Amino acid sequence: MITFNSRSMKILTYSLFIILLDQFSKFSVLSTLGFERSKSIIPNLLNFTLVKNKGAAFSLFINSTNSLTVISIIASLLLITIILKSPPKSYWNCIGLAYLLGGTVGNGIDRLFKGYVLDFLELVPINFPIFNVADISINIAIICFIIDMIKDNPKTNY
């Protein structure tokens, strides 16, 4: 039986905030900028350039939207199950799960309802793929999981 404890609800609530922030940012940029145009936000550093990403990170698996949508839904359901059935006790793991769920669902919503992911954050000085808030969330999750692994593992003396 799934129990709704305080820790699980905090993780899910934080994930919901990330999803809303991601979707709101994409909607705002789409409604004010539109496609195929770019707006300098911080000169020589950051542009808003809205693009349709039909692949995954770094445009991998381009035109695999159906497969990526199914994977996104399964991953989201699996994360929710983990959070509800056995919420982690570690602070960094909790934060990581919240960010990972938020990012996965944020991009999953795009794939499910639009057939592509809206990306709009463009770093001007480097040749880096355009990304979005959900992508940032997934990367923050990875950093949190790494911190959790380093922090919880006792140092061994060799």
Coordinates of N, CA and C in Angstrom, one line a residue:
M1 N 0.8 -1.2 0.0 CA 0.0 0.0 0.0 C 0.9 1.3 0.0
I2 N 0.5 2.2 -0.8 CA 1.2 3.5 -0.8 C 0.8 4.4 0.2
T3 N 1.7 4.9 1.0 CA 1.4 5.9 2.0 C 1.9 7.3 1.6
F4 N 1.2 8.3 1.9 CA 1.5 9.6 1.6 C 2.1 10.3 2.8
N5 N 3.4 10.1 3.0 CA 4.1 10.8 4.1 C 4.5 12.2 3.7
S6 N 5.0 12.9 4.7 CA 5.4 14.3 4.5 C 6.5 14.5 3.5
R7 N 7.5 13.6 3.6 CA 8.7 13.7 2.7 C 8.2 13.5 1.3
S8 N 7.4 12.5 1.0 CA 6.9 12.2 -0.3 C 6.1 13.4 -0.9
M9 N 5.3 14.0 -0.1 CA 4.5 15.1 -0.5 C 5.3 16.3 -0.8
K10 N 6.4 16.5 0.0 CA 7.3 17.7 -0.3 C 8.0 17.5 -1.6
I11 N 8.4 16.3 -1.9 CA 9.1 16.0 -3.2 C 8.2 16.2 -4.3
L12 N 7.0 15.7 -4.2 CA 6.0 15.8 -5.3 C 5.6 17.3 -5.5
T13 N 5.4 18.0 -4.4 CA 5.1 19.5 -4.5 C 6.2 20.3 -5.1
Y14 N 7.4 20.0 -4.8 CA 8.5 20.7 -5.4 C 8.6 20.3 -6.9
S15 N 8.4 19.1 -7.2 CA 8.4 18.7 -8.6 C 7.3 19.4 -9.4
L16 N 6.1 19.5 -8.8 CA 5.0 20.3 -9.4 C 5.4 21.7 -9.7
F17 N 6.1 22.3 -8.7 CA 6.6 23.7 -8.9 C 7.5 23.8 -10.1
I18 N 8.4 22.8 -10.2 CA 9.4 22.8 -11.4 C 8.6 22.6 -12.7
I19 N 7.6 21.7 -12.7 CA 6.8 21.5 -13.9 C 6.1 22.8 -14.3
L20 N 5.5 23.5 -13.4 CA 4.8 24.7 -13.7 C 5.8 25.8 -14.2
L21 N 6.9 25.9 -13.5 CA 7.9 26.9 -14.0 C 8.4 26.6 -15.4
D22 N 8.6 25.4 -15.7 CA 9.0 25.0 -17.0 C 8.0 25.3 -18.0
Q23 N 6.7 24.9 -17.8 CA 5.7 25.1 -18.7 C 5.3 26.6 -18.9
F24 N 5.4 27.3 -17.8 CA 5.1 28.8 -17.9 C 6.2 29.5 -18.7
S25 N 7.5 29.1 -18.5 CA 8.6 29.7 -19.2 C 8.4 29.5 -20.7
K26 N 8.1 28.2 -21.1 CA 8.0 27.9 -22.5 C 6.8 28.6 -23.1
F27 N 5.7 28.7 -22.4 CA 4.5 29.4 -22.9 C 4.8 30.9 -23.1
S28 N 5.5 31.5 -22.1 CA 5.8 32.9 -22.2 C 6.7 33.2 -23.3
V29 N 7.7 32.4 -23.5 CA 8.6 32.7 -24.6 C 7.9 32.5 -26.0
L30 N 7.1 31.4 -26.1 CA 6.4 31.1 -27.3 C 5.4 32.3 -27.6
S31 N 4.7 32.8 -26.6 CA 3.7 33.8 -26.9 C 4.3 35.2 -27.2
T32 N 5.5 35.4 -26.6 CA 6.1 36.8 -26.9 C 7.1 36.8 -28.0
L33 N 7.8 35.7 -28.2 CA 8.8 35.7 -29.2 C 8.4 34.9 -30.5
G34 N 7.8 33.8 -30.4 CA 7.5 32.9 -31.5 C 8.7 32.2 -32.0
F35 N 8.5 31.4 -33.0 CA 9.6 30.6 -33.6 C 10.5 31.4 -34.6
E36 N 11.7 30.9 -34.8 CA 12.6 31.4 -35.8 C 13.0 32.8 -35.5
R37 N 12.9 33.3 -34.3 CA 13.4 34.6 -34.0 C 14.2 34.5 -32.7
S38 N 15.1 35.4 -32.5 CA 16.0 35.4 -31.3 C 16.0 36.7 -30.6
K39 N 16.0 36.7 -29.3 CA 16.1 38.0 -28.6 C 17.2 37.9 -27.6
S40 N 18.1 38.9 -27.6 CA 19.2 39.0 -26.7 C 18.7 39.3 -25.3
I41 N 19.0 38.5 -24.3 CA 18.5 38.7 -22.9 C 19.7 39.3 -22.1
I42 N 20.9 38.7 -22.2 CA 22.1 39.3 -21.7 C 23.1 39.3 -22.9
P43 N 23.4 40.5 -23.3 CA 24.2 40.6 -24.5 C 25.5 39.8 -24.5
N44 N 25.8 39.1 -25.6 CA 27.0 38.3 -25.7 C 27.0 37.1 -24.7
L45 N 25.9 36.8 -24.1 CA 25.9 35.7 -23.1 C 24.6 34.8 -23.3
L46 N 23.4 35.4 -23.3 CA 22.2 34.6 -23.3 C 21.2 35.2 -24.3
N47 N 20.7 34.3 -25.2 CA 19.6 34.7 -26.0 C 18.4 33.8 -25.8
F48 N 17.2 34.3 -26.0 CA 16.0 33.4 -26.1 C 15.8 33.1 -27.6
T49 N 15.9 31.9 -27.9 CA 15.7 31.4 -29.3 C 14.9 30.2 -29.3
L50 N 13.6 30.3 -29.6 CA 12.7 29.2 -29.5 C 12.8 28.2 -30.7
V51 N 13.1 26.9 -30.3 CA 13.2 25.9 -31.3 C 12.4 24.6 -30.9
K52 N 12.0 23.9 -31.9 CA 11.3 22.6 -31.7 C 12.4 21.5 -31.7
N53 N 12.5 20.8 -30.6 CA 13.4 19.7 -30.4 C 12.6 18.4 -30.5
K54 N 12.8 17.7 -31.6 CA 12.1 16.4 -31.8 C 12.9 15.2 -31.3
G55 N 14.0 15.5 -30.7 CA 14.9 14.4 -30.1 C 15.0 14.5 -28.6
A56 N 16.1 14.0 -28.1 CA 16.3 14.0 -26.6 C 17.5 15.0 -26.4
A57 N 18.2 14.9 -25.3 CA 19.3 15.8 -25.0 C 20.3 15.9 -26.2
F58 N 20.7 17.1 -26.5 CA 21.7 17.4 -27.5 C 21.1 16.9 -28.9
S59 N 19.8 16.9 -29.0 CA 19.1 16.4 -30.2 C 19.4 15.0 -30.6
L60 N 19.7 14.2 -29.6 CA 19.9 12.7 -29.9 C 18.6 12.1 -30.2
F61 N 18.6 11.0 -30.9 CA 17.4 10.3 -31.3 C 16.3 11.2 -31.9
I62 N 16.8 12.0 -32.8 CA 15.9 12.9 -33.6 C 14.8 12.2 -34.3
N63 N 13.6 12.7 -34.3 CA 12.4 12.2 -34.8 C 12.0 10.8 -34.2
S64 N 12.3 10.7 -32.9 CA 11.9 9.5 -32.2 C 10.9 9.9 -31.1
T65 N 10.0 10.9 -31.4 CA 9.1 11.5 -30.4 C 8.2 10.4 -29.8
N66 N 7.6 9.5 -30.5 CA 6.7 8.5 -29.9 C 7.5 7.7 -28.9
S67 N 8.6 7.2 -29.2 CA 9.4 6.4 -28.3 C 9.8 7.2 -27.1
L68 N 10.3 8.4 -27.3 CA 10.7 9.3 -26.2 C 9.5 9.6 -25.3
T69 N 8.3 9.8 -25.9 CA 7.1 10.1 -25.1 C 6.8 8.9 -24.2
V70 N 6.8 7.7 -24.7 CA 6.6 6.5 -23.9 C 7.6 6.3 -22.8
I71 N 8.9 6.5 -23.2 CA 9.9 6.4 -22.2 C 9.7 7.5 -21.1
S72 N 9.3 8.7 -21.4 CA 9.1 9.8 -20.5 C 8.0 9.4 -19.5
I73 N 6.9 8.9 -20.1 CA 5.7 8.5 -19.2 C 6.1 7.4 -18.3
I74 N 6.8 6.4 -18.8 CA 7.2 5.3 -17.9 C 8.2 5.7 -16.8
A75 N 9.1 6.6 -17.2 CA 10.1 7.1 -16.2 C 9.4 7.9 -15.2
S76 N 8.4 8.8 -15.6 CA 7.7 9.6 -14.6 C 6.9 8.7 -13.6
L77 N 6.2 7.7 -14.2 CA 5.4 6.8 -13.3 C 6.3 6.1 -12.3
L78 N 7.5 5.6 -12.8 CA 8.5 4.9 -12.0 C 9.0 5.8 -10.9
L79 N 9.3 7.1 -11.2 CA 9.8 8.0 -10.2 C 8.7 8.3 -9.2
I80 N 7.5 8.5 -9.6 CA 6.4 8.7 -8.6 C 6.2 7.5 -7.7
T81 N 6.3 6.3 -8.3 CA 6.2 5.1 -7.4 C 7.3 5.1 -6.4
I82 N 8.5 5.3 -6.8 CA 9.7 5.3 -5.9 C 9.5 6.4 -4.8
I83 N 9.0 7.5 -5.2 CA 8.9 8.6 -4.2 C 7.8 8.2 -3.2
L84 N 6.7 7.6 -3.7 CA 5.6 7.3 -2.8 C 5.8 6.1 -1.9
K85 N 6.4 5.0 -2.5 CA 6.6 3.8 -1.8 C 7.8 3.8 -0.9
S86 N 8.9 4.4 -1.3 CA 10.1 4.4 -0.4 C 10.8 5.7 -0.6
P87 N 10.3 6.8 0.0 CA 11.0 8.1 -0.2 C 12.4 8.0 0.4
P88 N 13.3 8.6 -0.3 CA 14.7 8.6 0.2 C 14.8 9.3 1.5
K89 N 15.8 8.9 2.3 CA 16.1 9.6 3.6 C 17.1 10.7 3.4
S90 N 17.9 10.6 2.4 CA 18.9 11.6 2.2 C 18.4 12.9 1.6
Y91 N 18.8 14.0 2.1 CA 18.4 15.4 1.6 C 18.7 15.5 0.1
W92 N 20.0 15.2 -0.3 CA 20.4 15.4 -1.7 C 19.6 14.4 -2.6
N93 N 19.3 13.2 -2.2 CA 18.5 12.3 -3.0 C 17.1 12.8 -3.2
C94 N 16.5 13.4 -2.1 CA 15.1 13.9 -2.2 C 15.1 15.1 -3.2
I95 N 16.1 16.0 -3.1 CA 16.1 17.1 -4.0 C 16.3 16.6 -5.4
G96 N 17.2 15.7 -5.6 CA 17.5 15.1 -6.9 C 16.3 14.5 -7.5
L97 N 15.5 13.7 -6.8 CA 14.3 13.1 -7.3 C 13.3 14.2 -7.7
A98 N 13.1 15.2 -6.9 CA 12.2 16.3 -7.2 C 12.6 17.0 -8.5
Y99 N 13.8 17.3 -8.7 CA 14.3 17.9 -9.9 C 14.1 17.0 -11.1
L100 N 14.5 15.7 -10.9 CA 14.4 14.7 -12.0 C 13.0 14.5 -12.5
L101 N 12.1 14.4 -11.5 CA 10.6 14.2 -11.9 C 10.1 15.5 -12.5
G102 N 10.4 16.6 -12.0 CA 10.0 17.9 -12.6 C 10.4 18.0 -14.0
G103 N 11.7 17.8 -14.3 CA 12.3 17.9 -15.6 C 11.7 16.9 -16.6
T104 N 11.6 15.6 -16.1 CA 11.0 14.6 -16.9 C 9.6 14.8 -17.4
V105 N 8.8 15.2 -16.4 CA 7.4 15.5 -16.7 C 7.3 16.8 -17.6
G106 N 8.1 17.8 -17.3 CA 8.0 19.0 -18.1 C 8.3 18.8 -19.5
N107 N 9.3 18.1 -19.9 CA 9.6 17.8 -21.3 C 8.6 16.7 -21.8
G108 N 8.1 15.8 -20.9 CA 7.2 14.8 -21.3 C 5.8 15.4 -21.8
I109 N 5.4 16.5 -21.1 CA 4.2 17.2 -21.4 C 4.3 17.8 -22.8
D110 N 5.4 18.3 -23.2 CA 5.7 18.9 -24.5 C 5.6 17.8 -25.5
R111 N 6.3 16.7 -25.3 CA 6.3 15.6 -26.3 C 4.9 15.0 -26.5
L112 N 4.1 14.9 -25.4 CA 2.8 14.3 -25.4 C 1.8 15.1 -26.2
F113 N 1.8 16.4 -25.9 CA 0.8 17.3 -26.4 C 1.2 18.1 -27.7
K114 N 2.5 18.3 -27.9 CA 3.0 19.0 -29.0 C 3.7 18.2 -30.1
G115 N 4.3 17.1 -29.6 CA 5.1 16.2 -30.5 C 6.5 16.6 -30.6
Y116 N 6.9 17.6 -29.8 CA 8.3 18.0 -29.7 C 8.5 18.8 -28.4
V117 N 9.7 19.0 -28.0 CA 10.1 19.8 -26.8 C 10.5 21.2 -27.2
L118 N 9.9 22.2 -26.5 CA 10.3 23.6 -26.7 C 11.6 23.9 -26.0
D119 N 12.6 24.3 -26.7 CA 13.8 24.7 -26.1 C 14.0 26.2 -26.4
F120 N 14.6 27.0 -25.5 CA 14.7 28.4 -25.8 C 15.9 29.1 -25.2
L121 N 16.7 28.5 -24.3 CA 17.8 29.1 -23.7 C 19.1 28.8 -24.5
E122 N 19.6 29.9 -25.1 CA 20.8 29.8 -26.0 C 22.0 30.5 -25.4
L123 N 23.0 29.7 -25.0 CA 24.3 30.4 -24.6 C 25.1 30.8 -25.8
V124 N 25.3 32.1 -25.9 CA 25.9 32.7 -27.1 C 27.4 32.4 -27.3
P125 N 28.2 32.6 -26.2 CA 29.6 32.5 -26.5 C 30.1 31.1 -26.8
I126 N 29.3 30.0 -26.5 CA 29.8 28.7 -26.8 C 28.8 28.0 -27.7
N127 N 29.3 27.0 -28.4 CA 28.4 26.3 -29.3 C 27.8 25.1 -28.5
F128 N 26.7 25.4 -27.8 CA 26.0 24.5 -27.0 C 24.5 24.4 -27.4
P129 N 24.0 23.2 -27.3 CA 22.6 23.1 -27.8 C 21.6 24.0 -27.0
I130 N 20.6 24.5 -27.6 CA 19.6 25.3 -26.9 C 18.8 24.4 -26.0
F131 N 18.5 24.9 -24.8 CA 17.8 24.0 -23.8 C 16.7 24.8 -23.1
N132 N 16.1 24.2 -22.0 CA 15.0 24.8 -21.3 C 15.1 24.5 -19.8
V133 N 14.1 24.9 -19.1 CA 14.1 24.8 -17.6 C 14.1 23.3 -17.2
A134 N 13.3 22.5 -17.9 CA 13.3 21.1 -17.6 C 14.7 20.4 -17.8
D135 N 15.4 20.8 -18.8 CA 16.7 20.3 -19.0 C 17.7 20.7 -17.9
I136 N 17.5 21.9 -17.5 CA 18.3 22.4 -16.3 C 18.0 21.6 -15.1
S137 N 16.7 21.3 -14.9 CA 16.3 20.5 -13.7 C 16.9 19.1 -13.7
I138 N 16.9 18.5 -14.9 CA 17.5 17.2 -15.0 C 19.0 17.2 -14.7
N139 N 19.7 18.2 -15.1 CA 21.1 18.3 -14.8 C 21.3 18.6 -13.4
I140 N 20.5 19.4 -12.7 CA 20.6 19.7 -11.3 C 20.4 18.4 -10.5
A141 N 19.5 17.5 -11.0 CA 19.2 16.2 -10.4 C 20.5 15.4 -10.4
I142 N 21.1 15.4 -11.5 CA 22.4 14.6 -11.6 C 23.4 15.0 -10.7
I143 N 23.6 16.4 -10.5 CA 24.5 16.9 -9.6 C 24.1 16.6 -8.2
C144 N 22.9 16.6 -7.8 CA 22.4 16.2 -6.5 C 22.7 14.8 -6.2
F145 N 22.5 13.9 -7.2 CA 22.8 12.5 -7.0 C 24.3 12.2 -6.8
I146 N 25.1 13.0 -7.5 CA 26.6 12.8 -7.3 C 27.0 13.3 -6.0
I147 N 26.5 14.5 -5.5 CA 26.8 15.0 -4.2 C 26.3 13.9 -3.1
D148 N 25.1 13.3 -3.3 CA 24.6 12.3 -2.4 C 25.6 11.1 -2.3
M149 N 26.1 10.7 -3.4 CA 27.0 9.5 -3.5 C 28.3 9.9 -2.8
I150 N 28.8 11.1 -3.0 CA 30.1 11.5 -2.4 C 30.0 11.7 -0.9
K151 N 28.9 12.4 -0.6 CA 28.7 12.7 0.8 C 28.4 11.5 1.7
D152 N 27.7 10.6 1.2 CA 27.3 9.4 2.0 C 28.3 8.3 2.1
N153 N 29.3 8.3 1.1 CA 30.3 7.2 1.1 C 31.4 7.6 2.0
P154 N 31.8 6.8 3.0 CA 32.9 7.1 3.8 C 34.2 7.0 3.0
K155 N 35.1 7.9 3.3 CA 36.4 7.8 2.6 C 37.2 6.6 3.0
T156 N 37.8 6.0 2.0 CA 38.6 4.8 2.4 C 40.1 5.3 2.4
N157 N 40.8 4.7 3.3 CA 42.2 5.0 3.4 C 43.0 4.0 2.7
Y158 N 43.8 4.3 1.7 CA 44.6 3.4 1.0 C 46.1 3.7 1.2

